[in-house]
Coordinates of C-alpha atoms in Angstrom, one line a residue:
X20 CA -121.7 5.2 -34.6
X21 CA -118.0 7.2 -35.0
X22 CA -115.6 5.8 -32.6
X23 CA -112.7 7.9 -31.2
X24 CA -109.6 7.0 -33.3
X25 CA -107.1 6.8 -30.3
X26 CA -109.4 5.2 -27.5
X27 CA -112.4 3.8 -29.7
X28 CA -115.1 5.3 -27.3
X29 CA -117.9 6.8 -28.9
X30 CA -117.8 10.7 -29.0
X31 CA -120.8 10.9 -26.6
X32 CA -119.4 8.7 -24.2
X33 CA -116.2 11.0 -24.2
X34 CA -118.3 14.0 -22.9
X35 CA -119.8 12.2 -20.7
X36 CA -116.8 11.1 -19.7
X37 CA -115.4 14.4 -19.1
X38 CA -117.9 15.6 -17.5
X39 CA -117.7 13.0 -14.9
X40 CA -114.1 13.7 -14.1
X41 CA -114.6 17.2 -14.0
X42 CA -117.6 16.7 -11.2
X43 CA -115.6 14.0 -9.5
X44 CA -112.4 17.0 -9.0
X45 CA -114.9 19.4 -7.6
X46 CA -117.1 17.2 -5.5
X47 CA -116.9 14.6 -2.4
X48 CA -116.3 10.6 -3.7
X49 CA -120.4 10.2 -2.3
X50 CA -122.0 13.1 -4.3
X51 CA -119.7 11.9 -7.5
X52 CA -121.5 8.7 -7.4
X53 CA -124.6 10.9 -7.5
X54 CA -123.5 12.9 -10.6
X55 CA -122.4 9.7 -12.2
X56 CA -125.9 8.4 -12.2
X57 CA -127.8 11.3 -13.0
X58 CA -125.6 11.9 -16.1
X59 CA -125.8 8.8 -17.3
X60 CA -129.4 8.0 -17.0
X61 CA -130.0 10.3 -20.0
X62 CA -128.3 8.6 -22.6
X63 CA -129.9 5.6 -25.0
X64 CA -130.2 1.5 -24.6
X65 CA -127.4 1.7 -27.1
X66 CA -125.3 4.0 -25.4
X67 CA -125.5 3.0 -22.2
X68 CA -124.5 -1.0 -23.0
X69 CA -121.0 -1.2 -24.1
X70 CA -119.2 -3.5 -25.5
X71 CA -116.0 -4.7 -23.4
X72 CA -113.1 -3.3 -25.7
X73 CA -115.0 -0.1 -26.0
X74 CA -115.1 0.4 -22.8
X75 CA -113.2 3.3 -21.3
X76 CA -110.4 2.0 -18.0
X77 CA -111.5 5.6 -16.1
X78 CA -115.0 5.0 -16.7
X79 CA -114.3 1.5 -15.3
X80 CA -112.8 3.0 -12.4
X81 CA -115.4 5.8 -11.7
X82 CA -118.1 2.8 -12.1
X83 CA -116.8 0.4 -9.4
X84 CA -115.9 3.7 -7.2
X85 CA -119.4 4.4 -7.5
X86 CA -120.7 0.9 -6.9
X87 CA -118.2 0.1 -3.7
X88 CA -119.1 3.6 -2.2
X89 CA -122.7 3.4 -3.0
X90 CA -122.9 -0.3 -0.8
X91 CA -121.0 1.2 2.1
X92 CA -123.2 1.2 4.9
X93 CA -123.5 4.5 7.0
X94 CA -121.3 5.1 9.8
X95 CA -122.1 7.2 12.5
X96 CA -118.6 9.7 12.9
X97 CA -117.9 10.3 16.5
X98 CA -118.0 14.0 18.0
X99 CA -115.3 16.1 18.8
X100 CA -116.3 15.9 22.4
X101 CA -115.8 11.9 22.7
X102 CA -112.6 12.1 20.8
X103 CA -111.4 14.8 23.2
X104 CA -112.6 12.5 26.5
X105 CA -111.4 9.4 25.2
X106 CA -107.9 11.7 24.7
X107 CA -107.9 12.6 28.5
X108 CA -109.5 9.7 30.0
X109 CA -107.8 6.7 31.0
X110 CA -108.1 3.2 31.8
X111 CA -109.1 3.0 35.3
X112 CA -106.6 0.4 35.3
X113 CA -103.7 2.9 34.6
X114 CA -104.4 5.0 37.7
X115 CA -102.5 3.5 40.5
X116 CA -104.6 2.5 43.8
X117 CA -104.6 5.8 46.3
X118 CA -103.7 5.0 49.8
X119 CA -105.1 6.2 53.1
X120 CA -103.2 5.5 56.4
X121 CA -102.8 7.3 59.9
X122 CA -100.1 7.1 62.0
X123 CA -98.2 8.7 64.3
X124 CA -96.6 11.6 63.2
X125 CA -93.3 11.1 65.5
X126 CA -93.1 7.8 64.7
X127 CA -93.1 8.3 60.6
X128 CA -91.1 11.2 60.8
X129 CA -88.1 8.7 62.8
X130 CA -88.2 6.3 59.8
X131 CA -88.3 9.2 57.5
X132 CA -85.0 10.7 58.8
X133 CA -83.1 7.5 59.3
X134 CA -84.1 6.9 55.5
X135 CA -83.2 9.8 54.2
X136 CA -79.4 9.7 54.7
X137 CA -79.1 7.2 51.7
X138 CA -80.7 9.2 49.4
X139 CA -78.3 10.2 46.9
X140 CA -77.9 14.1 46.3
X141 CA -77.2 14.5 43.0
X142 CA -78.9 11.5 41.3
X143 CA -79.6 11.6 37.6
X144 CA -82.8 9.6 38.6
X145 CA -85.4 11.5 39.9
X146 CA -86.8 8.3 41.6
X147 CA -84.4 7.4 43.5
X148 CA -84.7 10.6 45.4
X149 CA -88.1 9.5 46.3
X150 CA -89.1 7.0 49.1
X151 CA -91.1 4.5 48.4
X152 CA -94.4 4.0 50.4
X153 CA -96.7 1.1 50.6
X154 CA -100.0 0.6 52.8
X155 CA -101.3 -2.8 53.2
X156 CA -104.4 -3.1 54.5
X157 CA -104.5 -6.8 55.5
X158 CA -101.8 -6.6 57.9
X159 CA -102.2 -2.8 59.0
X160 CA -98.5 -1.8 58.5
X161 CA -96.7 0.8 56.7
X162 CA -94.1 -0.2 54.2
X163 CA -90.9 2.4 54.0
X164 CA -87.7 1.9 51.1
X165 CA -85.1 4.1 50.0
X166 CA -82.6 2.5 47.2
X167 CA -80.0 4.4 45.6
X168 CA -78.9 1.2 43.5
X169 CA -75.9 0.3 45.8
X170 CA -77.9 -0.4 48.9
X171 CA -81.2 0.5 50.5
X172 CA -82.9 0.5 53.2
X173 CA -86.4 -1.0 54.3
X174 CA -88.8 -0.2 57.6
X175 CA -92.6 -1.1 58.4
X176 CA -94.1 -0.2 61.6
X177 CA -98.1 -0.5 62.3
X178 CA -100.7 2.0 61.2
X179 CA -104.7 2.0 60.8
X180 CA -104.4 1.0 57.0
X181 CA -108.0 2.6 55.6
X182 CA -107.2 1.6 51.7
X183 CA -103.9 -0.2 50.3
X184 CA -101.6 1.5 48.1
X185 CA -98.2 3.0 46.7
X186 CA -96.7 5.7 45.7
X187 CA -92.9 7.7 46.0
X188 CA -92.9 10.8 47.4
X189 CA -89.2 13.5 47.3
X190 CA -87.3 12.9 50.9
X191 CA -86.0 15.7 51.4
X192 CA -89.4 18.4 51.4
X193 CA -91.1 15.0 53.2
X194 CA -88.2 15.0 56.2
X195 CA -88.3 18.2 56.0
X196 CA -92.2 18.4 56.9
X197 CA -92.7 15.7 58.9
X198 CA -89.7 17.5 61.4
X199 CA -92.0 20.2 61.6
X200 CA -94.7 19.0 62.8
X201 CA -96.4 18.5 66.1
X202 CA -96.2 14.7 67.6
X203 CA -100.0 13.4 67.4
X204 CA -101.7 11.7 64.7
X205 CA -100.7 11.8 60.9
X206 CA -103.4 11.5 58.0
X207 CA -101.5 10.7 54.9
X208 CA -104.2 10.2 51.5
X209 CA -103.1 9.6 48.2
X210 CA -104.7 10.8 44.7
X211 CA -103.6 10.3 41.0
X212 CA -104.6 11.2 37.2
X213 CA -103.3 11.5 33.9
X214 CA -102.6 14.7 32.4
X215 CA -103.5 15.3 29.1
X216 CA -100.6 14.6 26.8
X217 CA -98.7 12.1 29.2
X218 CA -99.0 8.3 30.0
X219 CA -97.3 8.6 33.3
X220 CA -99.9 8.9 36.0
X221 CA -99.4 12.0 38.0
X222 CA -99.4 11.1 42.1
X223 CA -99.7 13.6 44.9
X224 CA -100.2 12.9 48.5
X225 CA -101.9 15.2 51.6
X226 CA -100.5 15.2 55.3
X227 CA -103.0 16.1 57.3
X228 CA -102.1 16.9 61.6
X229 CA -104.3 19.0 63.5
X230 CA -104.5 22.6 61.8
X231 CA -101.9 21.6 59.4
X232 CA -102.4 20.1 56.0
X233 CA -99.6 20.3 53.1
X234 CA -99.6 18.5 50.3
X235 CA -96.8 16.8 47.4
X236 CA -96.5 15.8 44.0
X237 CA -95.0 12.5 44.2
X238 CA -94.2 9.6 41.5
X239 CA -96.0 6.8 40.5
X240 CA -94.6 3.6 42.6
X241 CA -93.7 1.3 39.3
X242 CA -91.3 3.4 38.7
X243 CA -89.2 2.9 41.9
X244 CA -86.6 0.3 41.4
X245 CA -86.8 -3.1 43.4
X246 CA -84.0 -4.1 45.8
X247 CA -82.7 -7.7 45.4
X248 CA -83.9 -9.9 47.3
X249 CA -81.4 -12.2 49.5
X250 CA -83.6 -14.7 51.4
X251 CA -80.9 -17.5 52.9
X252 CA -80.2 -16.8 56.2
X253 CA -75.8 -17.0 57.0
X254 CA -76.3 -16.3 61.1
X255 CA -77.8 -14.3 64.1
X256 CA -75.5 -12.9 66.4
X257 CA -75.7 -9.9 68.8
X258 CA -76.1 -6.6 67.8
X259 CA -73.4 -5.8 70.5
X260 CA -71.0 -7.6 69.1
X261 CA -71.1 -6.4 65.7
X262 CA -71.3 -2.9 66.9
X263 CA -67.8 -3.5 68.9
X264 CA -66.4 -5.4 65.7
X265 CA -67.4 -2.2 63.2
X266 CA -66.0 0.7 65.9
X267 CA -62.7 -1.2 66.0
X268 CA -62.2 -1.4 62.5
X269 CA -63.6 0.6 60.0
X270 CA -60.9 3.5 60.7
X271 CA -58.5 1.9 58.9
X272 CA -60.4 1.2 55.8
X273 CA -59.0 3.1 52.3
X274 CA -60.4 6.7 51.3
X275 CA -58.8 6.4 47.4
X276 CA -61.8 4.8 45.2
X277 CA -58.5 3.7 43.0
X278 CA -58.3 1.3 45.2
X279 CA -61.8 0.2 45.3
X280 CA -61.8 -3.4 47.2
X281 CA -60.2 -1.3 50.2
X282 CA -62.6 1.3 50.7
X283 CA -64.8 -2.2 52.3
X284 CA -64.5 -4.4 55.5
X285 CA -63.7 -7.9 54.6
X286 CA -65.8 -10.4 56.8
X287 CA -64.8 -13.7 57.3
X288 CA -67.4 -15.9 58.8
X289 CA -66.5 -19.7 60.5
X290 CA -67.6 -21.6 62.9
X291 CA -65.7 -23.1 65.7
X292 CA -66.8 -26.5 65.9
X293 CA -64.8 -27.0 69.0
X294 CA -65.9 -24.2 71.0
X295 CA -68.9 -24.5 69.8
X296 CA -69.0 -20.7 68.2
X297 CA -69.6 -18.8 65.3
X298 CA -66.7 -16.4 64.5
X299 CA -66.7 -13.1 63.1
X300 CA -63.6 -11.8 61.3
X301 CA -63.2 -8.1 59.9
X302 CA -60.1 -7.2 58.0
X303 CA -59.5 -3.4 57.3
X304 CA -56.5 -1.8 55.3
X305 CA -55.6 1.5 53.7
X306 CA -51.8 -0.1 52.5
X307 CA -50.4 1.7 55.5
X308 CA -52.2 -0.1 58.5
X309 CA -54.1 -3.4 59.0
X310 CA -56.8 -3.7 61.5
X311 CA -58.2 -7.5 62.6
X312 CA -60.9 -7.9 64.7
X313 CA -62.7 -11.1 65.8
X314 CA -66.2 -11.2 67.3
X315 CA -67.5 -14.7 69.0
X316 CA -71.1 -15.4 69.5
X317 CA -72.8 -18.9 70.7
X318 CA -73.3 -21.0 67.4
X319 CA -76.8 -20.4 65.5
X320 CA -76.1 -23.3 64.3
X321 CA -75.8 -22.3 60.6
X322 CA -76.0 -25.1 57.6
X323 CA -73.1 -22.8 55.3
X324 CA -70.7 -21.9 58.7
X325 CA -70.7 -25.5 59.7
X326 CA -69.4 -26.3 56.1
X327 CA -67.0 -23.6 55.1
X328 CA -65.7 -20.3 55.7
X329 CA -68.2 -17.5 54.3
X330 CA -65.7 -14.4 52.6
X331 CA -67.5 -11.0 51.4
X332 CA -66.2 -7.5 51.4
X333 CA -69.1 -4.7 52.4
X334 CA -68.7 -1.2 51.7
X335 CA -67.6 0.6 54.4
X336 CA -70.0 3.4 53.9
X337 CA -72.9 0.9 54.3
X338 CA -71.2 -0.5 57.5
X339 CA -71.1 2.5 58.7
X340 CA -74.4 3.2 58.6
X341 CA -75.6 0.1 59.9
X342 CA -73.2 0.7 63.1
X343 CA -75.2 4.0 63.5
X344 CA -78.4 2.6 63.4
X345 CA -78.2 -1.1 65.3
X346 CA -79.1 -0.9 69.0
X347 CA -76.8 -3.1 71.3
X348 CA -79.9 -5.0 72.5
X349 CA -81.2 -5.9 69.0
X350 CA -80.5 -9.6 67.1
X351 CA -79.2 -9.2 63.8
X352 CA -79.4 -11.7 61.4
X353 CA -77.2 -11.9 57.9
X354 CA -78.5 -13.3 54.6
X355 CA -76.2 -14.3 52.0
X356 CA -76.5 -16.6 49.1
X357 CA -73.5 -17.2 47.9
X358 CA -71.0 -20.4 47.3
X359 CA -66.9 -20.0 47.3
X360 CA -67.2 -21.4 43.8
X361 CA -70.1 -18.6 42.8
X362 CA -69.8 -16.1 45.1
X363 CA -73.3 -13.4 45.9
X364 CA -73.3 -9.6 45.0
X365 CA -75.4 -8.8 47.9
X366 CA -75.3 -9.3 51.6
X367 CA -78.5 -8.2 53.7
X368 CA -78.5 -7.5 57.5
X369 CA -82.1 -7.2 59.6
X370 CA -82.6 -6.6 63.1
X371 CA -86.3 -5.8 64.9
X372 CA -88.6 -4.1 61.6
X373 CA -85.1 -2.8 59.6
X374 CA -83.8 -4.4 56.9
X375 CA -80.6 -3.2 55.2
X376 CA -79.7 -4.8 51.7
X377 CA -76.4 -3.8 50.1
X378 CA -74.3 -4.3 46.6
X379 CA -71.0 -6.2 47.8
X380 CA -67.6 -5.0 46.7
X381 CA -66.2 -7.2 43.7
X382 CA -62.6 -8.3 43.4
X383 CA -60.1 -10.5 45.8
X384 CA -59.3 -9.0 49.4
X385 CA -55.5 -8.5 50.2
X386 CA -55.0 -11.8 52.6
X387 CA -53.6 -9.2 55.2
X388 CA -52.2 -11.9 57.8
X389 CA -49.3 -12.4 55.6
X390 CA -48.1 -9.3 56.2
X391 CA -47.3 -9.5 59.6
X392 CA -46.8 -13.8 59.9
X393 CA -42.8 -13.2 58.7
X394 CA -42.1 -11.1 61.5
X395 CA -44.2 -12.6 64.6
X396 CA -41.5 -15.1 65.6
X397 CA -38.8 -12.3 65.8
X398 CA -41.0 -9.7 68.3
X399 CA -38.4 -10.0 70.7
X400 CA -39.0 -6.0 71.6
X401 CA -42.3 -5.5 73.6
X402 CA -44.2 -2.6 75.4
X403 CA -47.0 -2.1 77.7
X404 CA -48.1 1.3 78.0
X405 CA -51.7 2.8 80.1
X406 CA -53.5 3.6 77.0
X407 CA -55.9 6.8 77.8
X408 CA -52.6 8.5 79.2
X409 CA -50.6 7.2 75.6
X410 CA -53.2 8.6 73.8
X411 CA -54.1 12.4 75.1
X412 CA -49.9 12.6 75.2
X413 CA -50.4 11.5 71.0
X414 CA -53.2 14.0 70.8
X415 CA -51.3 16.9 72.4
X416 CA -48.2 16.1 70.1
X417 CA -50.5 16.2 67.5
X418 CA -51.3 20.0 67.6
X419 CA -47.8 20.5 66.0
X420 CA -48.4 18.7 62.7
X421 CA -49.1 19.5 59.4
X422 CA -49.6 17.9 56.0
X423 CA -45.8 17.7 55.6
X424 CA -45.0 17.4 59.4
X425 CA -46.4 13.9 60.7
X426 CA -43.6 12.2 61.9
X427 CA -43.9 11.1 65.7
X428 CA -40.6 9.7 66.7
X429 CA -40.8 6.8 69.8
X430 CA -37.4 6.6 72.1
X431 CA -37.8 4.2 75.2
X432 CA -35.8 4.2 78.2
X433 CA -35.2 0.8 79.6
X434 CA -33.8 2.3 83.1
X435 CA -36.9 4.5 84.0
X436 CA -39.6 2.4 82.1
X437 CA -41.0 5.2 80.0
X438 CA -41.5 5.8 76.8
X439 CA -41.0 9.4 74.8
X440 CA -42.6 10.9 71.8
X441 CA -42.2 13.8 69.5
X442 CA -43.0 15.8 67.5
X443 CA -41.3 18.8 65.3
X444 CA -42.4 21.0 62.7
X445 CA -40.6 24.3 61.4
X446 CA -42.6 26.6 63.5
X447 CA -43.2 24.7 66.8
X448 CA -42.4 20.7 68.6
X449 CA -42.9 19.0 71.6
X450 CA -42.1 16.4 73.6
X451 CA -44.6 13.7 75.9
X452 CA -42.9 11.4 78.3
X453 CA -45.5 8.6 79.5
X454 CA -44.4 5.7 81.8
X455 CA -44.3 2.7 80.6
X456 CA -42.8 -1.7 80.8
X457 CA -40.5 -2.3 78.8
X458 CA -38.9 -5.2 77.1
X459 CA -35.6 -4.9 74.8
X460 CA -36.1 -1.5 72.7
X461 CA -32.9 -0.7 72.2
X462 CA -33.8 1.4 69.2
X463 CA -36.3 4.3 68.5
X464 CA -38.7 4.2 65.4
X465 CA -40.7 6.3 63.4
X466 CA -44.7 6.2 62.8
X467 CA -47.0 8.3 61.2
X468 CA -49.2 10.0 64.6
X469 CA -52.4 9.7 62.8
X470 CA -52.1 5.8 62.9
X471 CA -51.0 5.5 66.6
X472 CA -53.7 7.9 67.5
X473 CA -56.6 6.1 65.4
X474 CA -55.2 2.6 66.7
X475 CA -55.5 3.8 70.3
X476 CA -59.1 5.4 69.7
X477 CA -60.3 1.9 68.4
X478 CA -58.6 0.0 71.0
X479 CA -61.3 -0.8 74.3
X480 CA -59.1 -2.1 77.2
X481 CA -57.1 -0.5 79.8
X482 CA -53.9 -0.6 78.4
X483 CA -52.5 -1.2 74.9
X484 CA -49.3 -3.9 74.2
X485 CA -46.8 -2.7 71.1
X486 CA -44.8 -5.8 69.7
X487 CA -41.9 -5.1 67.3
X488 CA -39.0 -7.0 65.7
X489 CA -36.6 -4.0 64.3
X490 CA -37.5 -0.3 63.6
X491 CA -38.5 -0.6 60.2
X492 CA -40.7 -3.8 61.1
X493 CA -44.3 -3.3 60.9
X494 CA -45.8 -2.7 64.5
X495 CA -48.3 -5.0 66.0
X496 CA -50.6 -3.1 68.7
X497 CA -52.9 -5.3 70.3
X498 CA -55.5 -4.7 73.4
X499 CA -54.0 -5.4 76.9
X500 CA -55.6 -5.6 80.2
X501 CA -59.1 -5.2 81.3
X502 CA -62.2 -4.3 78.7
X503 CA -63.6 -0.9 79.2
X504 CA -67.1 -1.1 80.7
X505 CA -69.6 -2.0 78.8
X506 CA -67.7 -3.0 75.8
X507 CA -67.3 -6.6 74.3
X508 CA -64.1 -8.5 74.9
X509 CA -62.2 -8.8 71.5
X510 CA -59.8 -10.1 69.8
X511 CA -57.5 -7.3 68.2
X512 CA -54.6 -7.0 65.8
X513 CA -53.4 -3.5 64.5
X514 CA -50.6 -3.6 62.2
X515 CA -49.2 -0.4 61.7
X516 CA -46.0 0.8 59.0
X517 CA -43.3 2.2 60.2
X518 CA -41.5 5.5 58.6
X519 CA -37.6 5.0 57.7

């Protein structure tokens, strides 16, 4: 039999050969194994067995193509439609768990409000304009957070829990609801899916209140961030008193975020082992004025005050809003976790169902007592002055200043006991006379008004006492005289900068 001079396969095995190829270009790999058989079953004995170095490689190949497809076993392909629902069908386990709770409707709209003045306006994070929402059904209370990643705020209050659940729903269009409508009973369900294309379940919620039902696209609740948790409890004192300490102090605090660390109160918490007290310290400062104030309560008998002094600077924003929302009858109690050698980032405060969790400012509080301990052994000059009467003759003075007129210039007379202020500006002055005792002052000094009227505002007693060594001497203000009623005794220092 000829053989091919280049590949050494006979000349009928080349057609054949070629023909396969050709029907294996045209055709599917299962219908070439087909045509591979059927064209080959022609051919003789002789042709059919070859021997091994006559053998062609692509007829090799198109043999064991043929053989591996041909053992295959068949394989049902599935149908568009189950592709398409296994597309848009989830994992029941990917859904989160809707929630069904009623409530009252006054009552959820409260916490809603008080919540939503920590939600951040212009937040790059959609979730954190959300408030999160939790059911549990075990213990039939209603879980409320907002977080806007420096501190947050968490309520529960009872409900008739139907199913447990989460989910995050916007504040704003939820306050903004829940103020409209009528006080009675509140049906709030939850539902979620997964929209085709996405992996992030989509949540809604319905309100439901007599004739009214709305409902809201929401978030799902993994998403919401958790607050930290401080669980070591620092001490419990009054509401009361920590209400009098903030209102006498956080006026002084910094507005410039350059100066970050003074835009917080500074506590200092001790114990007075002698007394048999815990003490409350809050140190204020702008770099212009100082304000001290000391709160006392009965000793809780707390493990860290017995053993050290407990430092921490909170934002005065935060402090703020805890002043707002504490009632004077409440108990609040402050966790903290930190050590003087590894101090906490976060401080928590919780009275009745509130609990108010916050990021503490970082860096080392100006020790502000050095500022006036030089000068307390020379306060040889002293005044003592009815306060209410000092301060409307401030506020009256104060209708003639400006942003370059804020000057208030003291003059005391020793021989009628009074003491006289003024003011002048380019377009208009005046002059306050208020009586006064006197001590020394034989000098007049300079003081910015805005301080003398802010020190007098914070200031609860009857009459206010001004110490001072020479006129360009910081001024010490302190309390004199008889608490206003129903206001805590304190201990006050104001230290205030004079103007040369």
């Amino acid at each position: 039999m000829a053989k091919s001079r280049l590949t050494g396969t006979p000349p009928q095995e080349e057609n054949l050969e070629r023909t396969v190829k050709k029907k294996r270009s045209t055709a599917t790999a299962h219908n070439s194994a087909k045509t591979v058989k059927k064209s080959v079953k022609p051919t003789t004995e002789t042709d059919s067995v070859c021997e091994p170095l006559t053998i062609s490689p692509q007829k090799v190949e198109a043999s064991q193509t043929c053989t591996n497809l041909a053992a295959l076993p068949a394989v049902d392909a599935p149908s568009l439609e189950t592709l398409s629902n296994e597309a848009i069908l989830p994992s029941p386990s990917t859904l989160p768990s809707a929630i069904e709770v009623a409530c009252n409707s006054r009552e959820f709209n409260d916490y809603i409000q008080a919540l939503k003045g920590i939600i951040p306006s212009n937040s790059s994070h959609p979730i954190l304009s959300n408030i999160l929402i939790e059911a549990d059904a075990e213990t039939q209370h209603l879980h409320l957070t907002a977080y806007n990643l420096e501190f947050g705020m968490q309520v529960s209050f009872g409900a008739n829990v139907n199913q447990s659940g989460k989910l995050t729903l916007p504040a704003p269009i939820l306050a903004d609801i829940l103020g409209k409508f009528p006080n009675g009973s509140l049906t709030l369900k939850s539902s979620s899916e997964i929209i085709k294309g996405s992996h992030v379940p989509s949540v809604s919620a319905t309100l439901s209140a007599s004739r009214s039902k709305h409902a809201i696209r929401g978030l799902a609740a993994d998403e919401f961030p958790a607050i930290p948790s401080v669980q070591q409890k620092l001490v419990t004192l009054p509401a009361s008193v920590l209400i009098s300490v903030l209102k006498a102090s956080l006026f002084a605090v910094s507005s410039e975020e350059n100066k970050r660390i003074l835009t917080g109160g500074n506590f200092q918490l001790s114990h007075d082992a002698d007394r048999g007290l815990d003490q409350l310290r809050v140190w204020t400062t702008d770099g212009h004025r100082v304000a001290m104030v000391l709160g006392l309560n009965e000793s809780s008998n707390s493990y860290l005050l017995s053993r050290q002094i407990v430092n921490f600077t909170v934002p005065a924003k935060v402090l703020r809003l805890l002043e707002r929302s504490l009632n004077s009858a409440d108990k609040v109690t402050i966790y903290y976790e930190g050590l003087p050698e590894q101090p906490s980032n976060f401080v928590a405060f919780e009275w009745n169902n509130w609990r108010l969790t916050t990021k503490l400012l970082e860096g080392q509080y100006p020790i502000c007592d050095q500022i006036i301990a030089p000068y307390r052994p020379e306060f040889s000059h002293q005044v003592v002055v009815e306060r209410l009467s000092f301060l409307k003759a401030l506020e009256r003075l104060a209708s003639h200043s400006d942003k370059s007129h804020l000057t208030a210039i003291l003059e005391f007379d020793l021989d009628a006991q009074q003491v006289r202020a003024s003011l002048n500006n380019t377009l208009s002055s005046g002059t306050e006379t208020v009586d006064a005792k006197l001590w020394g002052c034989e000098f007049r000094l300079k003081c910015d008004i805005r301080y003398l009227i802010d020190t007098a505002k914070a200031i609860s007693s009857s009459d206010l006492r001004v110490l001072m060594a020479t006129p360009t001497a910081p001024l010490l203000i302190a309390p004199f005289g008889t608490p206003a009623s129903g206001t805590e005794a304190l201990d006050c220092e104001y230290i205030v900068a004079p103007q040369e």
